[in-house]
CSV table of C-alpha atoms and ligand atoms in Angstrom, one decimal:
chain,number,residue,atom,x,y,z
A,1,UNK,CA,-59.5,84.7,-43.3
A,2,UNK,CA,-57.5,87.5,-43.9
A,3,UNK,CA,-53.5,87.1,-44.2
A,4,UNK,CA,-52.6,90.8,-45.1
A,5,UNK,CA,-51.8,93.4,-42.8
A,6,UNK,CA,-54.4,95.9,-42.2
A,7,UNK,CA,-53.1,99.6,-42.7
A,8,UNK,CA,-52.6,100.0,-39.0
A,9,UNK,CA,-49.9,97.6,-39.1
A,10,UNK,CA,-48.6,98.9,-42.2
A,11,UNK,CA,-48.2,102.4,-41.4
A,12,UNK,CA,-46.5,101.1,-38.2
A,13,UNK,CA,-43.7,99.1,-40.0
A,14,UNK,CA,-43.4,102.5,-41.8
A,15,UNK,CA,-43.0,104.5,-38.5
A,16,UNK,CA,-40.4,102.1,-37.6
A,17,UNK,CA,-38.1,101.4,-40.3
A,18,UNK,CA,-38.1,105.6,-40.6
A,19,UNK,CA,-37.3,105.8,-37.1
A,20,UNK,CA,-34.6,103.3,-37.6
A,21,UNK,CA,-33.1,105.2,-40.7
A,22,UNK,CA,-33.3,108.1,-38.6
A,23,UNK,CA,-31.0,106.4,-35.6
A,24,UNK,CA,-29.2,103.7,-36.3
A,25,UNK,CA,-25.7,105.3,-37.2
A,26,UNK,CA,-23.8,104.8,-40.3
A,27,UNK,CA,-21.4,102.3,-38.7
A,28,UNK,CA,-24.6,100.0,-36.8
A,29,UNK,CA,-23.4,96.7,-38.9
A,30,UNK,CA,-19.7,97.4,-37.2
A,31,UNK,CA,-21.7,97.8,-34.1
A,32,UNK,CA,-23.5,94.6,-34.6
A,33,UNK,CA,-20.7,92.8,-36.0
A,34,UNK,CA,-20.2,90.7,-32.6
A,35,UNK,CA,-24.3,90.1,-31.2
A,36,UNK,CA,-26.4,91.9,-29.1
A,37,UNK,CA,-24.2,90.8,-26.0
A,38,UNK,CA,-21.1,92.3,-27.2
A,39,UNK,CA,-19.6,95.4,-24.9
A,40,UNK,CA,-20.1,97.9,-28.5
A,41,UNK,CA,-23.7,96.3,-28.7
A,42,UNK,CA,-24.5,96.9,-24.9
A,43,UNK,CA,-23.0,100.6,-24.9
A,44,UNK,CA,-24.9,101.3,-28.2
A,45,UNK,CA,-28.3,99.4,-26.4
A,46,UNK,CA,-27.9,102.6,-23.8
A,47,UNK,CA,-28.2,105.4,-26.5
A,48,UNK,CA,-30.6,103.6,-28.3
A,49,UNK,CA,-33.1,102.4,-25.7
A,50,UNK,CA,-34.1,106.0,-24.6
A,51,UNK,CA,-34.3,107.2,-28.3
A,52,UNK,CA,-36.5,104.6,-28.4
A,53,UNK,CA,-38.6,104.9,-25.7
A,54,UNK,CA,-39.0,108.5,-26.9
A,55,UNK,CA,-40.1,107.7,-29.8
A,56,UNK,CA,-43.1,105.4,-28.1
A,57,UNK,CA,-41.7,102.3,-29.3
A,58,UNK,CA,-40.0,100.5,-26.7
A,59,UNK,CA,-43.0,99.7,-24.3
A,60,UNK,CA,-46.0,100.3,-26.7
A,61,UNK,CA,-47.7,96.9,-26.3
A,62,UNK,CA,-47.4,97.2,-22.4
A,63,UNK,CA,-51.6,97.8,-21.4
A,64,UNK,CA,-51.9,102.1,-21.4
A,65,UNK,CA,-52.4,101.9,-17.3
A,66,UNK,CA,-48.4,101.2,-17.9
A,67,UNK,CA,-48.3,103.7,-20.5
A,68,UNK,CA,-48.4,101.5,-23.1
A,69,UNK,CA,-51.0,102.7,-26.2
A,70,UNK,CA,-54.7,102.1,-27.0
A,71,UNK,CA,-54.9,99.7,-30.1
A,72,UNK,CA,-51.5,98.5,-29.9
A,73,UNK,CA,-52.1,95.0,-30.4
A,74,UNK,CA,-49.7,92.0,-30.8
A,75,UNK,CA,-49.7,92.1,-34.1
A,76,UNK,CA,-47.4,95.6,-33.8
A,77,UNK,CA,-45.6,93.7,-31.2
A,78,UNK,CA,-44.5,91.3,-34.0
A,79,UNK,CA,-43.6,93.6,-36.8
A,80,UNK,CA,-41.4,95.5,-34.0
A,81,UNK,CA,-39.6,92.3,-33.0
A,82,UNK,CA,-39.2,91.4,-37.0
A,83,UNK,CA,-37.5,94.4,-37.7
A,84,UNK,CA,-35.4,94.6,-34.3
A,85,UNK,CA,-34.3,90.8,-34.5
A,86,UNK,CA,-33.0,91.1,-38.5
A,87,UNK,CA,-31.2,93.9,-38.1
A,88,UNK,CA,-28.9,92.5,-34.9
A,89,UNK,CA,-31.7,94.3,-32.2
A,90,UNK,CA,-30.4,97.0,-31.4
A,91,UNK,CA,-31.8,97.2,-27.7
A,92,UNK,CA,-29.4,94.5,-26.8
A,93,UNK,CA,-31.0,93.4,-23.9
A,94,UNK,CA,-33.4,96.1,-23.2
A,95,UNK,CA,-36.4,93.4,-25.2
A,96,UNK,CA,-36.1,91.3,-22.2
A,97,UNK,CA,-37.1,94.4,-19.6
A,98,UNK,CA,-39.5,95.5,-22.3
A,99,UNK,CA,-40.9,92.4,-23.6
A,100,UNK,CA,-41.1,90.1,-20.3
A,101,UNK,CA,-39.8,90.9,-17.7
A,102,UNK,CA,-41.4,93.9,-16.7
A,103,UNK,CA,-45.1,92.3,-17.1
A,104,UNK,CA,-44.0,89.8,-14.7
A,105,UNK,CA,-43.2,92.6,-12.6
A,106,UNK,CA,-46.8,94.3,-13.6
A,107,UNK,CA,-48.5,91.1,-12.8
A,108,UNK,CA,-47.0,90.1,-9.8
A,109,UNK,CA,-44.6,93.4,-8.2
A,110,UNK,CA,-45.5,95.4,-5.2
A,111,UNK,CA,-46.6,98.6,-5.8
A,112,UNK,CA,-43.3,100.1,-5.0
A,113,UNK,CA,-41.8,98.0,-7.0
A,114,UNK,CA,-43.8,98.5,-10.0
A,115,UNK,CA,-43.1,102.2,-9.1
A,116,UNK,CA,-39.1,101.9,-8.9
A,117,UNK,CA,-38.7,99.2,-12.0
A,118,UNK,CA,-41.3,99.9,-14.6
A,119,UNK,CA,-40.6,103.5,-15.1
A,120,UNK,CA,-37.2,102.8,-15.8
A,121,UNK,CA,-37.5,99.8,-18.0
A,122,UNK,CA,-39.8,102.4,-20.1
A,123,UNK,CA,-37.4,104.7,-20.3
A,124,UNK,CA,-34.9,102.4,-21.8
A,125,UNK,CA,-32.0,103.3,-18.7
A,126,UNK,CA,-31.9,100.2,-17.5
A,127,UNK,CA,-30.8,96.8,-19.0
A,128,UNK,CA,-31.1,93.6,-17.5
A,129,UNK,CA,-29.8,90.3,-17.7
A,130,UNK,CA,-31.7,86.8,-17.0
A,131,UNK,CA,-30.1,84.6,-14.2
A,132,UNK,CA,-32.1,80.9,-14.5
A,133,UNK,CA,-29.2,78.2,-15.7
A,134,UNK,CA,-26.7,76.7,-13.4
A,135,UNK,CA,-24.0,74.7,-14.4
A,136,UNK,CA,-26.5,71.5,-12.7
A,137,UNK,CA,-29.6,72.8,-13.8
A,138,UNK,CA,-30.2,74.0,-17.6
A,139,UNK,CA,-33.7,72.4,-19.4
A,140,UNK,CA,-33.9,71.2,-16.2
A,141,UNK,CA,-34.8,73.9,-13.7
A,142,UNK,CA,-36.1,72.4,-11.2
A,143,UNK,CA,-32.5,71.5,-9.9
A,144,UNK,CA,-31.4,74.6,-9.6
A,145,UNK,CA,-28.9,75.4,-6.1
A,146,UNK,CA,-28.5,79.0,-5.4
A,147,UNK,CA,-29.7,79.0,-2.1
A,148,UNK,CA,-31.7,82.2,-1.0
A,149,UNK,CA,-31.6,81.9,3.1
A,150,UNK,CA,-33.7,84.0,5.2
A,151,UNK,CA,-32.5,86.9,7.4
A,152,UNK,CA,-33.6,89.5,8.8
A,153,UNK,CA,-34.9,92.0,6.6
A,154,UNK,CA,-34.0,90.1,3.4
A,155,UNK,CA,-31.9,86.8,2.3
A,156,UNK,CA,-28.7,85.7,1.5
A,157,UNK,CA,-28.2,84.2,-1.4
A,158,UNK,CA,-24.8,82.1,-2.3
A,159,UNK,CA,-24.2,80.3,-5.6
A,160,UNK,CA,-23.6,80.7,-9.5
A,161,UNK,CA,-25.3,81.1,-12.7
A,162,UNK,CA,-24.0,80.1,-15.9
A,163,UNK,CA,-24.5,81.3,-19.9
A,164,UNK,CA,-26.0,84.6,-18.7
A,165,UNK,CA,-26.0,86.9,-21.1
A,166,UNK,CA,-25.4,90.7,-21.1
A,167,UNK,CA,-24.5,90.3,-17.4
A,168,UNK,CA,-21.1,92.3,-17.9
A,169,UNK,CA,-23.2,95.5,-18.3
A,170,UNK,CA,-26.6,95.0,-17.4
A,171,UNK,CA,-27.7,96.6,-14.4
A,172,UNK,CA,-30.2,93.9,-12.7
A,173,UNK,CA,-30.7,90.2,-13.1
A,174,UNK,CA,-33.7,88.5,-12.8
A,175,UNK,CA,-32.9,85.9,-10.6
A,176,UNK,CA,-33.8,82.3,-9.6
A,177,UNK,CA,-33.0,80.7,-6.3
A,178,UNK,CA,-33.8,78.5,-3.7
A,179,UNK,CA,-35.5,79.0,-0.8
A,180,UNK,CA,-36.9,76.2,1.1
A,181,UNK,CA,-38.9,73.2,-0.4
A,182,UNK,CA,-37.9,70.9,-3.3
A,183,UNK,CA,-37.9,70.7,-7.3
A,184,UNK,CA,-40.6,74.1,-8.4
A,185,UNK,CA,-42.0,74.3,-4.9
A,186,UNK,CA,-39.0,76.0,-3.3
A,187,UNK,CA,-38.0,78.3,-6.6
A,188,UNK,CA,-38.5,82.4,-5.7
A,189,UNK,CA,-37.7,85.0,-7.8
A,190,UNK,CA,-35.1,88.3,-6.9
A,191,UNK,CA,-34.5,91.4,-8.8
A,192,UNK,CA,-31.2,91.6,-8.4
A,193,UNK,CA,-28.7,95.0,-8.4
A,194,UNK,CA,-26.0,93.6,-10.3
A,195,UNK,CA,-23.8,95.9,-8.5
A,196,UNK,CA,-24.3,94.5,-5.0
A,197,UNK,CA,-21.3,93.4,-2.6
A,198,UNK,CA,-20.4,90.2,-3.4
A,199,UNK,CA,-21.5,89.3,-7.1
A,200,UNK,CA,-18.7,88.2,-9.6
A,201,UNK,CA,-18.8,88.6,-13.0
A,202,UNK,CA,-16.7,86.3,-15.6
A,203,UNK,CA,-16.9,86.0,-19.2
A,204,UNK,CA,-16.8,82.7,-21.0
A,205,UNK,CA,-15.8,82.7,-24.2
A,206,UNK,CA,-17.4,80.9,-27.2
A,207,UNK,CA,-18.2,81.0,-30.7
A,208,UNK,CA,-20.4,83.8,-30.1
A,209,UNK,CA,-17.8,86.2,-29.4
A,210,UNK,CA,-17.3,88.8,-26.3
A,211,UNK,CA,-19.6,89.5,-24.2
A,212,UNK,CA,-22.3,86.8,-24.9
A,213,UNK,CA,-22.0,84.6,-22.4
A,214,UNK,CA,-21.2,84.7,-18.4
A,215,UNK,CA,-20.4,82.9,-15.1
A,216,UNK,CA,-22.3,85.1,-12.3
A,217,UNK,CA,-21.2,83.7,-8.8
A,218,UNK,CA,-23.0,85.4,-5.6
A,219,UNK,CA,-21.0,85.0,-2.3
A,220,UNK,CA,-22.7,85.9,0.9
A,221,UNK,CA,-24.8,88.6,-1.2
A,222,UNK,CA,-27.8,90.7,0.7
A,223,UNK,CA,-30.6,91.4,-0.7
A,224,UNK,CA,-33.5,93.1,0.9
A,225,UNK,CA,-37.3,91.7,1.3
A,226,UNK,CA,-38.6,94.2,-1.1
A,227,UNK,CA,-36.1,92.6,-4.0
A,228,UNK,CA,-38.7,89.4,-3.7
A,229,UNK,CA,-40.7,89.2,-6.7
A,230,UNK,CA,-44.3,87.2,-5.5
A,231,UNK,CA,-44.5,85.2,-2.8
A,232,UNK,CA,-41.7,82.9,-0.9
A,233,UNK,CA,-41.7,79.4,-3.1
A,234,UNK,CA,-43.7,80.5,-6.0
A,235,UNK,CA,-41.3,81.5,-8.9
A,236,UNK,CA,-41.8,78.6,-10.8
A,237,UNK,CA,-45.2,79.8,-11.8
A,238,UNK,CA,-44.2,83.5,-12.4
A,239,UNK,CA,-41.4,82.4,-14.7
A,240,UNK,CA,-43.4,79.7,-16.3
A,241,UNK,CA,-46.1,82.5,-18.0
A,242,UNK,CA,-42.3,84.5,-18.5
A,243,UNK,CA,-40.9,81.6,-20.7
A,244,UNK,CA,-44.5,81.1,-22.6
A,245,UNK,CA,-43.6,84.6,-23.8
A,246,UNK,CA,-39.8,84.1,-24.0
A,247,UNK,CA,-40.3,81.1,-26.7
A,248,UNK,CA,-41.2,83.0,-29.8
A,249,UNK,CA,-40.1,86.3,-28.4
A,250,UNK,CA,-37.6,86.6,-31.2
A,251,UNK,CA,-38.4,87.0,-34.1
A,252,UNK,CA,-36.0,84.5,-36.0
A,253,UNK,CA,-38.1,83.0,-38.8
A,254,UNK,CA,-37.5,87.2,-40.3
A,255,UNK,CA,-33.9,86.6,-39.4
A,256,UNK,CA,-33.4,83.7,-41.8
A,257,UNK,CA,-35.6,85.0,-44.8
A,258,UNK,CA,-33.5,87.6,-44.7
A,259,UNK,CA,-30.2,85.7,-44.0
A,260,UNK,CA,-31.3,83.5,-46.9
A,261,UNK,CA,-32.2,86.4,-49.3
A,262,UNK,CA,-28.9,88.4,-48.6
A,263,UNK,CA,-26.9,84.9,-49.3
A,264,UNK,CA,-28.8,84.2,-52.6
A,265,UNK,CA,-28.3,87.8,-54.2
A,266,UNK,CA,-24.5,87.2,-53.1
A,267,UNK,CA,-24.5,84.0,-54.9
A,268,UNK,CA,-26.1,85.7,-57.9
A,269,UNK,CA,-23.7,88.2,-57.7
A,270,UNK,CA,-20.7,85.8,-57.8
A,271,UNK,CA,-23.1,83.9,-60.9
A,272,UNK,CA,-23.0,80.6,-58.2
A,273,UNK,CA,-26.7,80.6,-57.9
A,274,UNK,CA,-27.6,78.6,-60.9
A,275,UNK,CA,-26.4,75.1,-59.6
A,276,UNK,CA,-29.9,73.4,-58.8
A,277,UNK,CA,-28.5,71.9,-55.6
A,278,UNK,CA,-27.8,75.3,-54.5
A,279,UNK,CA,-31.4,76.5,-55.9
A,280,UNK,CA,-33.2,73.5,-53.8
A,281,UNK,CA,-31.2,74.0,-50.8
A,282,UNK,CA,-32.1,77.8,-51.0
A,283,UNK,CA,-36.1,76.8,-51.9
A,284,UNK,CA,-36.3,74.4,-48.4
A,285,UNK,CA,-34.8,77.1,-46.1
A,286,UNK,CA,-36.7,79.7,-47.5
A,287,UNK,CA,-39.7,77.7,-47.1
A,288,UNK,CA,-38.9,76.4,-43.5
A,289,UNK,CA,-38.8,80.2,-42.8
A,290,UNK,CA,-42.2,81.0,-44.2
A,291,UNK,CA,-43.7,77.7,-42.0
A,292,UNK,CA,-42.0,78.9,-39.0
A,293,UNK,CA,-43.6,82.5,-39.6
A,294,UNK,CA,-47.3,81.3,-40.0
A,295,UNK,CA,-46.9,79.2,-36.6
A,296,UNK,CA,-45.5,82.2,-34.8
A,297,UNK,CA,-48.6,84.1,-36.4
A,298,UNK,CA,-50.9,81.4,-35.1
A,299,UNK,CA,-49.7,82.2,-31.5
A,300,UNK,CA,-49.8,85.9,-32.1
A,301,UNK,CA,-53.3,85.5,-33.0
A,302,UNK,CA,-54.1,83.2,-30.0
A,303,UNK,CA,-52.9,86.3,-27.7
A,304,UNK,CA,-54.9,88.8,-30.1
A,305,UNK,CA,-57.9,86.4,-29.3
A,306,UNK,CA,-56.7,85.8,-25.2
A,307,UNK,CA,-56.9,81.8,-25.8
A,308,UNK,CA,-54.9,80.5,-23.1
A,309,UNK,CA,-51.2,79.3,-24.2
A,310,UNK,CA,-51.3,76.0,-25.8
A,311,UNK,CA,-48.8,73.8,-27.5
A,312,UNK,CA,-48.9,76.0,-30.4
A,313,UNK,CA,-46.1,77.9,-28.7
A,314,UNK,CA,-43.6,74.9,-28.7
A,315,UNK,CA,-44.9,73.7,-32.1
A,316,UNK,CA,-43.7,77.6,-33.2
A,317,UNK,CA,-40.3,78.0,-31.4
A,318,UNK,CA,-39.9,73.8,-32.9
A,319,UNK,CA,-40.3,75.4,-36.2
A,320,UNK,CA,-38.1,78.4,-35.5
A,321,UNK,CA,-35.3,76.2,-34.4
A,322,UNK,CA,-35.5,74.3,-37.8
A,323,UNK,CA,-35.7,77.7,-39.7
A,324,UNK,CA,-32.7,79.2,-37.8
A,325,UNK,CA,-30.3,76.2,-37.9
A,326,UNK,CA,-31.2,75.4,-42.2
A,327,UNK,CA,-30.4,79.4,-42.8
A,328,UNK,CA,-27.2,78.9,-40.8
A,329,UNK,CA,-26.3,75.8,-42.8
A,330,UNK,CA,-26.9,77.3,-46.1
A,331,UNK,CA,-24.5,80.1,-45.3
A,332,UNK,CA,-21.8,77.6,-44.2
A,333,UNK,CA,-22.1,75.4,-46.6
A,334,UNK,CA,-22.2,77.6,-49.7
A,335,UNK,CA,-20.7,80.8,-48.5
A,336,UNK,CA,-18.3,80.2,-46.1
A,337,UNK,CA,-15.9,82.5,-46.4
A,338,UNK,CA,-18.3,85.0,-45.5
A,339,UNK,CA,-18.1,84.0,-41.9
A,340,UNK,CA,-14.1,84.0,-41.7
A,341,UNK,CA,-13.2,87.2,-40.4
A,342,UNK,CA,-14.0,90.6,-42.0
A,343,UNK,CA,-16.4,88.2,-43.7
A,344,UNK,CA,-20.3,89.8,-43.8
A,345,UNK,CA,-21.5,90.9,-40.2
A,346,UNK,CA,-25.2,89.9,-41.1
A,347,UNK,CA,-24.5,86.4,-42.4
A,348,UNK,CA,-21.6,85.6,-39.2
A,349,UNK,CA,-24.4,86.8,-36.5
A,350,UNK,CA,-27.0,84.7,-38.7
A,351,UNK,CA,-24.8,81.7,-38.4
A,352,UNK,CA,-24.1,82.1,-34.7
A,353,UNK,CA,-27.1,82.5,-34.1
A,354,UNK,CA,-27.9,78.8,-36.2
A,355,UNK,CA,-25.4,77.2,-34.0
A,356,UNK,CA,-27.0,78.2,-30.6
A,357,UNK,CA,-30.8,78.2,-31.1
A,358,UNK,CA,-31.4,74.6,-30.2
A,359,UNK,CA,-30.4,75.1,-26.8
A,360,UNK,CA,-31.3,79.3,-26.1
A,361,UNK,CA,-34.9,79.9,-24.6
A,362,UNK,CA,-35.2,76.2,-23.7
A,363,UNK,CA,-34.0,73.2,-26.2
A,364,UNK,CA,-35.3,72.1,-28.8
A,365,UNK,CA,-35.9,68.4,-27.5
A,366,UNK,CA,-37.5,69.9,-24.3
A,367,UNK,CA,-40.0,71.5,-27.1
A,368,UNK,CA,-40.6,68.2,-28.5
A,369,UNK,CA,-41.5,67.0,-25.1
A,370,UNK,CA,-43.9,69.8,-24.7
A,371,UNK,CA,-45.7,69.3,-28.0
A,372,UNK,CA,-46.2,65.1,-26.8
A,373,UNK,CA,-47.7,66.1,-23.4
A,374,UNK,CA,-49.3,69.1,-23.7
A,375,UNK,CA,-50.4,68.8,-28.0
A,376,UNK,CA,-50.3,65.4,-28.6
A,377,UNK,CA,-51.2,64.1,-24.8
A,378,UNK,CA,-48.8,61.0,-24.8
A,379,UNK,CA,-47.9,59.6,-21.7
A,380,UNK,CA,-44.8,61.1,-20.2
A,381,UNK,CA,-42.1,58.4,-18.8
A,382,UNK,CA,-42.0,59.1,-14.8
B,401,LIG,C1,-27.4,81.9,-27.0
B,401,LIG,C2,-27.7,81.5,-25.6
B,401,LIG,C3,-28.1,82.4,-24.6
B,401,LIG,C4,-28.4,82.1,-23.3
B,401,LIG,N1,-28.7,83.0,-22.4
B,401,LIG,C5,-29.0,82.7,-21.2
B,401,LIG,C6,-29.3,83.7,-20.2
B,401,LIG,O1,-29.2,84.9,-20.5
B,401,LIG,N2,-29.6,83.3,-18.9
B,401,LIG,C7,-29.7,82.0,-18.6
B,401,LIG,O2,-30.1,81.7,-17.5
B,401,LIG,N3,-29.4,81.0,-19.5
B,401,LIG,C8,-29.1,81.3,-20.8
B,401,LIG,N4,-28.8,80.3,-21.7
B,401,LIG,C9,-28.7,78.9,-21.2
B,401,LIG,C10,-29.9,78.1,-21.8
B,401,LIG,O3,-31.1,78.5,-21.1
B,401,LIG,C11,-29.5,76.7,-21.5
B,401,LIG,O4,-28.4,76.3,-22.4
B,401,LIG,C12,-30.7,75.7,-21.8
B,401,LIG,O5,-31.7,75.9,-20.9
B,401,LIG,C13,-30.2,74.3,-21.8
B,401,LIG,O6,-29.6,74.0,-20.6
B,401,LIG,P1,-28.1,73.3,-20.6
B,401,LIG,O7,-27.2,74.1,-21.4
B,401,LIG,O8,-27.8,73.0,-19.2
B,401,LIG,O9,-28.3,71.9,-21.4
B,401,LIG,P2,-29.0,70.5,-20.8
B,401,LIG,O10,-30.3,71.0,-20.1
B,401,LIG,O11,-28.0,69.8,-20.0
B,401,LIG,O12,-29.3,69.9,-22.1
B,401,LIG,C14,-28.3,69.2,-22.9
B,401,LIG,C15,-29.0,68.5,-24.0
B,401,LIG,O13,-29.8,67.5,-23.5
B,401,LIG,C16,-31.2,67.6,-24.0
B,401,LIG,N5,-32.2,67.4,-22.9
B,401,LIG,C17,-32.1,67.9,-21.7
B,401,LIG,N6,-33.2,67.4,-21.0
B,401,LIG,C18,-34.0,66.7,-21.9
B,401,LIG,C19,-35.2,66.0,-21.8
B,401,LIG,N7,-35.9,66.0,-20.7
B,401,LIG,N8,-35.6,65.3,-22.9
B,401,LIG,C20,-34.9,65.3,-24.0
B,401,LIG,N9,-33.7,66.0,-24.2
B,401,LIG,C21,-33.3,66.6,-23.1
B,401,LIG,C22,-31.3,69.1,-24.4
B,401,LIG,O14,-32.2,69.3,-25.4
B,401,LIG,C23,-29.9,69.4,-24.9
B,401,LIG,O15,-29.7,69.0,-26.3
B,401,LIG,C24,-28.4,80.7,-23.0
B,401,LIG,C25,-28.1,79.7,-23.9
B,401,LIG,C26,-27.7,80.1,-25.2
B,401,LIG,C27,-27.4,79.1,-26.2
């Protein structure tokens, strides 16, 4: 067994952190200071993204028919996502077009789909935003209302979305509606132009600051018959494979290492880290961290070896949750004054982040349901 990285992936962190030396401007933690959704962040995202893409980084994984490269495997994928997550990602929202959306659109798209969207996800011009919650239908998705009806040439569709993010600049959403049938069996999918007739955009605010978080509300709003990704009815199984990916898409067990290594040196600094409570505390994040990073690597090998998604997945993102929410603690508990205002950028998004994780990219408890049915096969109450 072999737990190093080979010099492939070495020489590819390298490439990376230089390109990122190279770009990020001097002021990218001001940038950051507010999360990926902010407006700076977004604005920033659209520089960034094409610089990016450039630089044959954005969409390197995708398979080379796509233009991704030979050899990339997801093992690169990783290190990119470990670097892009602990430094505040600076695509903003341009992983989502990169990382899942557009192979849902590769898998499943028309040809003249694939041909309008995937060029332009490659190119980093376009970012989009994810449209699944409503206010009735969070971990539960299968209750979702916005009603998609059939016209000719196209739908209409007429209801709202809640907690999406980035919606206040992105340029499409990703969009789950109703047609007909019940529960998963009447769920399609839309790629939605964001600036159609009819689509209103409000901010919520909430401890994440600007920008994060949004009500999306579609009134009577068009949208042709070539905006249908897949068939009529079938979304639920599109978005299913979508979320597999989605789970331990970011990389946060990097995020609280490093959140936990920046807080300790502080503490050093201000001669607080010899208390042995604070020592222990500092010992069981750092090691939830490392646990959380060899389950993601477990998944990341099960897609190097093509095993079919297990489990393992939820077991990861379970451990990532723990992870995310003990870094967060250990910053609010011993450093707290670094997350008052003009406190450390780093260590406020680190803590926001904490705060959230247990419900972003499907909750935690619905992650402990997973592992009983699918790891554990225990009988599931009806
Ligand atoms: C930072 C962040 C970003 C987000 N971005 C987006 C976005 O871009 N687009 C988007 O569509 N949504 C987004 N969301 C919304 C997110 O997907 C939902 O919050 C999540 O799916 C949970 O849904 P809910 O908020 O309705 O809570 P509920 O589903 O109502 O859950 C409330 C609580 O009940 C628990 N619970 C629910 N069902 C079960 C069950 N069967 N068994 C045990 N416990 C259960 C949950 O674990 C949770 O603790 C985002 C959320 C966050 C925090």
């Amino acid at each position: 067994m072999e737990f190093g990285w080979s010099e492939q992936q070495l020489a590819f962190r390298r490439k990376l952190l230089d390109f990122l030396d190279e770009t990020l401007p001097p002021d990218w933690s001001d940038i950051a200071r507010d999360g990926p959704g902010s407006h700076a962040q977004m604005d920033y995202a659209r520089e960034f993204c094409p610089k990016m893409a450039q630089a044959g980084l954005l969409t390197r994984h995708w398979p080379v028919e796509y233009g991704g490269e030979a050899g990339a495997t997801p093992w690169e994928h990783m290190i990119l996502s470990e670097e892009m997550w602990s430094i505040g990602d600076p695509r903003s929202s341009g992983y989502m077009g990169a990382n899942w959306i557009a192979p849902t659109i590769m898998k499943y798209g028309t040809p003249e789909q694939k041909a309008f969207h995937l060029g332009k996800i490659a190119s980093g011009e376009v970012l989009w935003a994810q449209g699944f919650s409503e206010p009735s239908a969070g971990s539960d998705l299968a209750s979702l209302r916005t009603q998609a009806t059939r016209v000719q040439g196209g739908y209409v569709i007429n209801g709202s979305k809640i907690w999406t993010s980035y919606a206040h600049s992105a340029d499409y959403v990703y969009l789950l509606t109703r047609t007909e049938g019940a529960a998963h069996a009447g769920i399609t999918i839309f790629l939605v132009d964001l600036k159609l007739p009819g689509i209103d955009i409000r901010p919520i605010n909430s401890i994440l600051g600007e920008g994060e978080f949004h009500e999306v509300f579609f009134t009577d709003v068009f949208v042709p018959d070539e905006a249908r990704l897949g068939e009529e009815g079938r979304g639920w199984a599109i978005v299913r494979a979508a979320l597999h990916s989605e789970r331990i898409g970011a990389a946060r067990h990097e995020m609280a290492r490093r959140t936990i290594l920046k807080a300790v040196a502080e503490l050093r600094r201000r001669k607080r880290f010899s208390d042995p409570v604070v020592r222990m505390r500092a010992a069981t994040a750092l090691a939830l961290a490392r646990a959380a990073r060899l389950l993601v690597y477990a998944v990341v090998e099960g897609r190097v070896k093509a095993r079919d998604p297990s489990a393992e997945t939820s077991i990861a993102r379970y451990a990532l949750y723990e992870a995310d929410k003990a870094a967060a603690a250990f910053v609010a508990e011993f450093l707290p004054e670094s997350l008052l205002d003009g406190g450390d950028g780093q260590l406020r998004a680190a803590f926001a982040s904490g705060a959230t994780v247990g419900l972003a990219a499907g909750s935690a408890e619905v992650q402990l349901n997973l592992i009983a049915r699918d790891g554990l096969s225990l009988p599931m109450k009806a």
